[in-house]
PDB file of C-alpha atoms in Angstrom:
ATOM      1  CA  UNK A   1      -8.922  -0.369  40.278  1.00 66.00           C
ATOM      2  CA  UNK A   2      -8.311   2.566  37.903  1.00 84.00           C
ATOM      3  CA  UNK A   3      -9.477   0.974  34.669  1.00 93.00           C
ATOM      4  CA  UNK A   4     -10.069   3.026  31.554  1.00 96.00           C
ATOM      5  CA  UNK A   5     -11.866   1.586  28.557  1.00 97.00           C
ATOM      6  CA  UNK A   6     -12.217   2.762  24.984  1.00 98.00           C
ATOM      7  CA  UNK A   7     -14.815   1.865  22.415  1.00 97.00           C
ATOM      8  CA  UNK A   8     -14.463   0.813  19.720  1.00 98.00           C
ATOM      9  CA  UNK A   9     -11.056  -0.833  19.813  1.00 97.00           C
ATOM     10  CA  UNK A  10     -10.807  -0.445  16.069  1.00 97.00           C
ATOM     11  CA  UNK A  11     -12.880   1.141  13.336  1.00 97.00           C
ATOM     12  CA  UNK A  12     -12.695   1.356   9.583  1.00 97.00           C
ATOM     13  CA  UNK A  13     -14.650   4.081   7.846  1.00 96.00           C
ATOM     14  CA  UNK A  14     -15.003   5.741   4.498  1.00 96.00           C
ATOM     15  CA  UNK A  15     -13.509   9.117   3.773  1.00 97.00           C
ATOM     16  CA  UNK A  16     -15.897  11.936   4.633  1.00 96.00           C
ATOM     17  CA  UNK A  17     -17.733  10.139   7.409  1.00 97.00           C
ATOM     18  CA  UNK A  18     -17.575  10.928  11.118  1.00 97.00           C
ATOM     19  CA  UNK A  19     -16.388   8.542  13.789  1.00 97.00           C
ATOM     20  CA  UNK A  20     -17.031   8.713  17.529  1.00 97.00           C
ATOM     21  CA  UNK A  21     -14.652   7.199  20.050  1.00 98.00           C
ATOM     22  CA  UNK A  22     -15.664   6.767  23.686  1.00 97.00           C
ATOM     23  CA  UNK A  23     -13.388   6.855  26.692  1.00 96.00           C
ATOM     24  CA  UNK A  24     -14.718   5.664  30.045  1.00 96.00           C
ATOM     25  CA  UNK A  25     -13.242   5.535  33.510  1.00 94.00           C
ATOM     26  CA  UNK A  26     -14.825   2.397  34.911  1.00 95.00           C
ATOM     27  CA  UNK A  27     -14.113   2.617  38.625  1.00 91.00           C
ATOM     28  CA  UNK A  28     -13.297   6.224  39.361  1.00 89.00           C
ATOM     29  CA  UNK A  29     -14.477   9.670  38.461  1.00 89.00           C
ATOM     30  CA  UNK A  30     -12.337  11.792  36.217  1.00 88.00           C
ATOM     31  CA  UNK A  31     -12.859  15.513  35.892  1.00 83.00           C
ATOM     32  CA  UNK A  32     -10.023  15.566  33.388  1.00 88.00           C
ATOM     33  CA  UNK A  33      -9.287  13.267  30.496  1.00 92.00           C
ATOM     34  CA  UNK A  34      -6.656  13.616  27.811  1.00 93.00           C
ATOM     35  CA  UNK A  35      -6.791  12.571  24.175  1.00 96.00           C
ATOM     36  CA  UNK A  36      -3.650  11.501  22.342  1.00 95.00           C
ATOM     37  CA  UNK A  37      -2.862  10.436  18.824  1.00 96.00           C
ATOM     38  CA  UNK A  38      -0.049   8.090  17.906  1.00 96.00           C
ATOM     39  CA  UNK A  39       1.261   7.382  14.440  1.00 95.00           C
ATOM     40  CA  UNK A  40       3.270   4.220  13.705  1.00 92.00           C
ATOM     41  CA  UNK A  41       6.732   4.184  15.263  1.00 90.00           C
ATOM     42  CA  UNK A  42       6.108   7.555  16.906  1.00 93.00           C
ATOM     43  CA  UNK A  43       5.403   8.790  20.388  1.00 93.00           C
ATOM     44  CA  UNK A  44       2.041   9.852  21.734  1.00 93.00           C
ATOM     45  CA  UNK A  45       1.025  13.361  20.786  1.00 93.00           C
ATOM     46  CA  UNK A  46      -1.345  15.202  23.092  1.00 93.00           C
ATOM     47  CA  UNK A  47      -4.341  16.492  21.165  1.00 95.00           C
ATOM     48  CA  UNK A  48      -6.549  18.013  23.813  1.00 94.00           C
ATOM     49  CA  UNK A  49      -7.543  18.179  27.441  1.00 91.00           C
ATOM     50  CA  UNK A  50     -11.129  17.225  28.115  1.00 89.00           C
ATOM     51  CA  UNK A  51     -12.721  18.841  31.160  1.00 86.00           C
ATOM     52  CA  UNK A  52     -16.040  17.664  32.571  1.00 84.00           C
ATOM     53  CA  UNK A  53     -18.718  20.285  32.123  1.00 83.00           C
ATOM     54  CA  UNK A  54     -16.605  22.709  30.122  1.00 85.00           C
ATOM     55  CA  UNK A  55     -15.005  23.114  26.745  1.00 89.00           C
ATOM     56  CA  UNK A  56     -11.979  21.100  25.824  1.00 92.00           C
ATOM     57  CA  UNK A  57      -8.583  22.731  25.545  1.00 92.00           C
ATOM     58  CA  UNK A  58      -6.819  21.902  22.302  1.00 95.00           C
ATOM     59  CA  UNK A  59      -3.095  21.770  21.712  1.00 93.00           C
ATOM     60  CA  UNK A  60      -1.568  23.990  19.082  1.00 93.00           C
ATOM     61  CA  UNK A  61      -2.152  22.691  15.593  1.00 94.00           C
ATOM     62  CA  UNK A  62      -5.137  20.512  16.481  1.00 95.00           C
ATOM     63  CA  UNK A  63      -8.336  21.571  14.728  1.00 94.00           C
ATOM     64  CA  UNK A  64     -11.100  21.835  17.296  1.00 93.00           C
ATOM     65  CA  UNK A  65     -13.820  21.753  14.633  1.00 95.00           C
ATOM     66  CA  UNK A  66     -12.473  18.511  13.247  1.00 96.00           C
ATOM     67  CA  UNK A  67     -11.856  16.736  16.534  1.00 97.00           C
ATOM     68  CA  UNK A  68     -14.929  17.363  18.656  1.00 96.00           C
ATOM     69  CA  UNK A  69     -14.585  16.493  22.307  1.00 94.00           C
ATOM     70  CA  UNK A  70     -17.441  16.149  24.750  1.00 91.00           C
ATOM     71  CA  UNK A  71     -17.009  15.354  28.437  1.00 89.00           C
ATOM     72  CA  UNK A  72     -20.584  15.122  29.563  1.00 83.00           C
ATOM     73  CA  UNK A  73     -20.067  13.139  32.746  1.00 90.00           C
ATOM     74  CA  UNK A  74     -17.329  12.327  35.228  1.00 90.00           C
ATOM     75  CA  UNK A  75     -16.797   8.926  33.633  1.00 93.00           C
ATOM     76  CA  UNK A  76     -17.192   9.548  29.917  1.00 94.00           C
ATOM     77  CA  UNK A  77     -15.422  11.613  27.297  1.00 95.00           C
ATOM     78  CA  UNK A  78     -15.998  11.260  23.566  1.00 96.00           C
ATOM     79  CA  UNK A  79     -13.836  12.217  20.626  1.00 97.00           C
ATOM     80  CA  UNK A  80     -15.572  12.633  17.284  1.00 97.00           C
ATOM     81  CA  UNK A  81     -13.424  12.778  14.186  1.00 97.00           C
ATOM     82  CA  UNK A  82     -15.565  14.703  11.724  1.00 97.00           C
ATOM     83  CA  UNK A  83     -15.277  14.305   7.967  1.00 96.00           C
ATOM     84  CA  UNK A  84     -12.468  11.836   8.387  1.00 96.00           C
ATOM     85  CA  UNK A  85      -9.787  11.532   5.731  1.00 96.00           C
ATOM     86  CA  UNK A  86      -7.032   8.960   5.235  1.00 96.00           C
ATOM     87  CA  UNK A  87      -4.485  11.212   6.948  1.00 96.00           C
ATOM     88  CA  UNK A  88      -6.591  10.950  10.131  1.00 97.00           C
ATOM     89  CA  UNK A  89      -5.843   7.235  10.269  1.00 97.00           C
ATOM     90  CA  UNK A  90      -4.016   6.736  13.531  1.00 97.00           C
ATOM     91  CA  UNK A  91      -4.092   5.157  16.960  1.00 97.00           C
ATOM     92  CA  UNK A  92      -6.133   7.294  19.339  1.00 98.00           C
ATOM     93  CA  UNK A  93      -5.538   6.890  23.058  1.00 97.00           C
ATOM     94  CA  UNK A  94      -7.314   8.512  25.963  1.00 96.00           C
ATOM     95  CA  UNK A  95      -6.288   8.830  29.559  1.00 93.00           C
ATOM     96  CA  UNK A  96      -8.299   9.664  32.623  1.00 92.00           C
ATOM     97  CA  UNK A  97      -6.897  11.518  35.585  1.00 86.00           C
ATOM     98  CA  UNK A  98      -7.583  10.307  39.086  1.00 80.00           C
ATOM     99  CA  UNK A  99      -6.624  12.757  41.743  1.00 65.00           C
ATOM    100  CA  UNK A 100      -7.665  14.475  44.891  1.00 56.00           C
ATOM    101  CA  UNK A 101      -6.417  17.938  44.131  1.00 54.00           C
ATOM    102  CA  UNK A 102      -3.202  19.944  44.305  1.00 53.00           C
ATOM    103  CA  UNK A 103      -2.036  18.218  47.477  1.00 48.00           C
ATOM    104  CA  UNK A 104      -1.465  14.939  45.714  1.00 53.00           C
ATOM    105  CA  UNK A 105      -0.276  13.880  42.326  1.00 61.00           C
ATOM    106  CA  UNK A 106      -2.953  13.357  39.719  1.00 66.00           C
ATOM    107  CA  UNK A 107      -2.317   9.975  38.148  1.00 75.00           C
ATOM    108  CA  UNK A 108      -3.107   9.314  34.507  1.00 83.00           C
ATOM    109  CA  UNK A 109      -4.580   5.959  33.555  1.00 90.00           C
ATOM    110  CA  UNK A 110      -4.607   5.123  29.888  1.00 93.00           C
ATOM    111  CA  UNK A 111      -7.184   3.384  27.789  1.00 96.00           C
ATOM    112  CA  UNK A 112      -6.246   0.541  25.436  1.00 97.00           C
ATOM    113  CA  UNK A 113      -6.476   2.749  22.354  1.00 97.00           C
ATOM    114  CA  UNK A 114      -8.636   2.854  19.230  1.00 98.00           C
ATOM    115  CA  UNK A 115      -7.214   2.083  15.821  1.00 97.00           C
ATOM    116  CA  UNK A 116      -8.890   4.281  13.198  1.00 98.00           C
ATOM    117  CA  UNK A 117      -8.461   3.478   9.526  1.00 97.00           C
ATOM    118  CA  UNK A 118      -9.995   5.824   6.986  1.00 97.00           C
ATOM    119  CA  UNK A 119     -10.314   4.438   3.488  1.00 96.00           C
TER     120      UNK A 119
ATOM    121  CA  UNK B   1       6.011  21.421  30.589  1.00 61.00           C
ATOM    122  CA  UNK B   2       9.370  19.887  31.241  1.00 68.00           C
ATOM    123  CA  UNK B   3      11.003  18.274  28.222  1.00 83.00           C
ATOM    124  CA  UNK B   4      12.513  14.837  28.625  1.00 91.00           C
ATOM    125  CA  UNK B   5      15.347  13.170  26.769  1.00 93.00           C
ATOM    126  CA  UNK B   6      15.918   9.427  26.651  1.00 96.00           C
ATOM    127  CA  UNK B   7      18.065   7.083  24.558  1.00 96.00           C
ATOM    128  CA  UNK B   8      16.168   6.051  21.445  1.00 96.00           C
ATOM    129  CA  UNK B   9      16.887   2.363  21.868  1.00 97.00           C
ATOM    130  CA  UNK B  10      18.583  -0.189  24.083  1.00 97.00           C
ATOM    131  CA  UNK B  11      19.325  -3.876  23.733  1.00 97.00           C
ATOM    132  CA  UNK B  12      19.624  -6.366  26.544  1.00 97.00           C
ATOM    133  CA  UNK B  13      19.555 -10.088  27.201  1.00 97.00           C
ATOM    134  CA  UNK B  14      17.224 -12.121  29.309  1.00 97.00           C
ATOM    135  CA  UNK B  15      18.093 -12.114  32.983  1.00 97.00           C
ATOM    136  CA  UNK B  16      20.092  -8.906  32.880  1.00 97.00           C
ATOM    137  CA  UNK B  17      19.343  -5.723  34.763  1.00 97.00           C
ATOM    138  CA  UNK B  18      18.421  -2.801  32.524  1.00 98.00           C
ATOM    139  CA  UNK B  19      18.830   0.846  33.454  1.00 98.00           C
ATOM    140  CA  UNK B  20      17.178   3.525  31.348  1.00 97.00           C
ATOM    141  CA  UNK B  21      18.083   7.111  32.129  1.00 96.00           C
ATOM    142  CA  UNK B  22      15.909  10.109  31.402  1.00 96.00           C
ATOM    143  CA  UNK B  23      17.106  13.704  31.404  1.00 95.00           C
ATOM    144  CA  UNK B  24      14.719  16.461  32.528  1.00 93.00           C
ATOM    145  CA  UNK B  25      16.831  19.518  33.158  1.00 93.00           C
ATOM    146  CA  UNK B  26      13.973  21.991  33.549  1.00 90.00           C
ATOM    147  CA  UNK B  27      11.882  19.991  35.980  1.00 90.00           C
ATOM    148  CA  UNK B  28       9.769  22.191  38.222  1.00 87.00           C
ATOM    149  CA  UNK B  29       9.434  21.995  41.976  1.00 88.00           C
ATOM    150  CA  UNK B  30       5.969  20.460  41.888  1.00 83.00           C
ATOM    151  CA  UNK B  31       6.696  17.968  39.117  1.00 86.00           C
ATOM    152  CA  UNK B  32       6.634  14.219  39.670  1.00 87.00           C
ATOM    153  CA  UNK B  33       8.434  11.716  37.437  1.00 91.00           C
ATOM    154  CA  UNK B  34       6.444   8.847  36.014  1.00 90.00           C
ATOM    155  CA  UNK B  35       7.515   5.967  33.808  1.00 93.00           C
ATOM    156  CA  UNK B  36       5.211   4.112  31.450  1.00 94.00           C
ATOM    157  CA  UNK B  37       5.581   0.985  29.345  1.00 96.00           C
ATOM    158  CA  UNK B  38       3.878   0.601  26.004  1.00 97.00           C
ATOM    159  CA  UNK B  39       3.471  -2.481  23.850  1.00 96.00           C
ATOM    160  CA  UNK B  40       2.481  -2.151  20.178  1.00 93.00           C
ATOM    161  CA  UNK B  41      -1.155  -1.205  19.643  1.00 92.00           C
ATOM    162  CA  UNK B  42      -1.811  -0.800  23.359  1.00 95.00           C
ATOM    163  CA  UNK B  43      -2.153   2.149  25.684  1.00 95.00           C
ATOM    164  CA  UNK B  44       0.744   3.015  27.992  1.00 94.00           C
ATOM    165  CA  UNK B  45       0.874   1.146  31.262  1.00 93.00           C
ATOM    166  CA  UNK B  46       2.059   2.728  34.510  1.00 90.00           C
ATOM    167  CA  UNK B  47       5.321   1.333  35.861  1.00 93.00           C
ATOM    168  CA  UNK B  48       6.510   3.587  38.662  1.00 92.00           C
ATOM    169  CA  UNK B  49       6.413   7.150  39.917  1.00 90.00           C
ATOM    170  CA  UNK B  50       8.619   9.194  42.177  1.00 91.00           C
ATOM    171  CA  UNK B  51       9.528  12.650  43.374  1.00 92.00           C
ATOM    172  CA  UNK B  52      13.006  12.223  44.808  1.00 91.00           C
ATOM    173  CA  UNK B  53      15.562   9.631  46.015  1.00 90.00           C
ATOM    174  CA  UNK B  54      14.559   6.036  45.382  1.00 95.00           C
ATOM    175  CA  UNK B  55      11.264   4.318  44.825  1.00 94.00           C
ATOM    176  CA  UNK B  56      10.804   0.581  44.435  1.00 95.00           C
ATOM    177  CA  UNK B  57       7.799  -1.545  43.597  1.00 94.00           C
ATOM    178  CA  UNK B  58       7.286  -5.132  42.512  1.00 94.00           C
ATOM    179  CA  UNK B  59       8.429  -4.535  38.935  1.00 94.00           C
ATOM    180  CA  UNK B  60      11.009  -1.729  38.964  1.00 97.00           C
ATOM    181  CA  UNK B  61      13.047   0.799  40.852  1.00 97.00           C
ATOM    182  CA  UNK B  62      13.341   4.492  40.182  1.00 97.00           C
ATOM    183  CA  UNK B  63      16.421   6.440  41.158  1.00 97.00           C
ATOM    184  CA  UNK B  64      16.251  10.229  41.316  1.00 97.00           C
ATOM    185  CA  UNK B  65      19.333  12.263  42.306  1.00 96.00           C
ATOM    186  CA  UNK B  66      19.104  15.229  44.605  1.00 96.00           C
ATOM    187  CA  UNK B  67      18.982  17.795  41.801  1.00 95.00           C
ATOM    188  CA  UNK B  68      16.122  15.860  40.130  1.00 95.00           C
ATOM    189  CA  UNK B  69      17.424  16.759  36.674  1.00 95.00           C
ATOM    190  CA  UNK B  70      17.486  13.119  35.669  1.00 96.00           C
ATOM    191  CA  UNK B  71      16.027   9.811  36.701  1.00 96.00           C
ATOM    192  CA  UNK B  72      16.874   6.177  36.071  1.00 97.00           C
ATOM    193  CA  UNK B  73      14.414   3.362  35.652  1.00 98.00           C
ATOM    194  CA  UNK B  74      15.878   0.051  36.703  1.00 98.00           C
ATOM    195  CA  UNK B  75      14.331  -3.216  35.525  1.00 98.00           C
ATOM    196  CA  UNK B  76      15.777  -6.241  37.321  1.00 95.00           C
ATOM    197  CA  UNK B  77      16.266  -9.503  35.413  1.00 94.00           C
ATOM    198  CA  UNK B  78      14.412  -8.608  32.234  1.00 97.00           C
ATOM    199  CA  UNK B  79      12.601 -11.191  30.154  1.00 97.00           C
ATOM    200  CA  UNK B  80      11.557 -11.290  26.510  1.00 97.00           C
ATOM    201  CA  UNK B  81       8.162  -9.917  27.492  1.00 97.00           C
ATOM    202  CA  UNK B  82       9.781  -6.705  28.697  1.00 97.00           C
ATOM    203  CA  UNK B  83      10.494  -5.762  25.087  1.00 98.00           C
ATOM    204  CA  UNK B  84       8.543  -2.531  24.749  1.00 98.00           C
ATOM    205  CA  UNK B  85       8.822   1.242  24.547  1.00 97.00           C
ATOM    206  CA  UNK B  86       9.458   2.987  27.848  1.00 98.00           C
ATOM    207  CA  UNK B  87       8.468   6.603  28.373  1.00 95.00           C
ATOM    208  CA  UNK B  88       9.586   8.990  31.062  1.00 93.00           C
ATOM    209  CA  UNK B  89       7.095  11.749  31.840  1.00 90.00           C
ATOM    210  CA  UNK B  90       7.417  14.784  34.045  1.00 87.00           C
ATOM    211  CA  UNK B  91       3.997  15.857  35.242  1.00 78.00           C
ATOM    212  CA  UNK B  92       2.824  19.303  36.199  1.00 68.00           C
ATOM    213  CA  UNK B  93       0.309  18.810  38.971  1.00 59.00           C
ATOM    214  CA  UNK B  94      -1.185  22.250  38.434  1.00 58.00           C
ATOM    215  CA  UNK B  95      -2.505  21.072  35.054  1.00 59.00           C
ATOM    216  CA  UNK B  96      -4.122  17.897  36.333  1.00 61.00           C
ATOM    217  CA  UNK B  97      -1.064  15.899  35.437  1.00 64.00           C
ATOM    218  CA  UNK B  98      -0.798  17.163  31.868  1.00 73.00           C
ATOM    219  CA  UNK B  99       2.435  15.828  30.483  1.00 74.00           C
ATOM    220  CA  UNK B 100       4.279  15.700  27.213  1.00 78.00           C
ATOM    221  CA  UNK B 101       5.530  12.379  25.953  1.00 85.00           C
ATOM    222  CA  UNK B 102       9.084  12.326  24.710  1.00 86.00           C
ATOM    223  CA  UNK B 103      10.348   9.919  22.112  1.00 89.00           C
ATOM    224  CA  UNK B 104      10.663   7.034  24.531  1.00 95.00           C
ATOM    225  CA  UNK B 105      13.229   4.252  24.660  1.00 97.00           C
ATOM    226  CA  UNK B 106      12.660   1.081  22.685  1.00 97.00           C
ATOM    227  CA  UNK B 107      14.018  -1.771  24.766  1.00 98.00           C
ATOM    228  CA  UNK B 108      14.690  -5.015  22.961  1.00 98.00           C
ATOM    229  CA  UNK B 109      15.369  -8.039  25.115  1.00 98.00           C
ATOM    230  CA  UNK B 110      17.116 -10.881  23.337  1.00 97.00           C
ATOM    231  CA  UNK B 111      17.231 -14.546  24.352  1.00 95.00           C
TER     232      UNK B 111
END
């Protein structure tokens, strides 16, 4: 159990276009999902916290108008990179949190990642 | 969020036991310690999690001293396929497990 999928696994787009990445928890419900970005040879950088039914919370330095996050259901969060530019090329990873509340630890399960290349 | 510090890299040979230590001096009372493994171009994969003392599962052991300011991931008899980046995370349960990834430790297992 606890499988998280991402679609697409890779995408190549032209500069100026928008790209949507989906993150799904396949066998559990996740009120919280996280979006990360990872550049080559670097660690994962948290971009935002996606909360089902409410606005996402962005980390400092992440442009909320450029990286649109929607968490419309308990199993799906989407990240849309708007007006993508070559510097947005990166590996985007989501995680979904499975937990039962403050009395137990909320485990993060990670998706396989999406490789975005902007030409 | 508690900051973690790990060695940048480690080398080992097949069949050896590998111990990777993580420092988390400002760990909070409610924080758990979780270790992940990441291969290139893949998402992190859960290895083990603990709160205190020792935890063991089928792939690793986690040792946490009484003060919880550090933890050690122990991988018994590593193989070439264990070559990966290992991350230690300290999770704040009040933020749904929101954690900050440190730099991780790149483990290279040699034949």
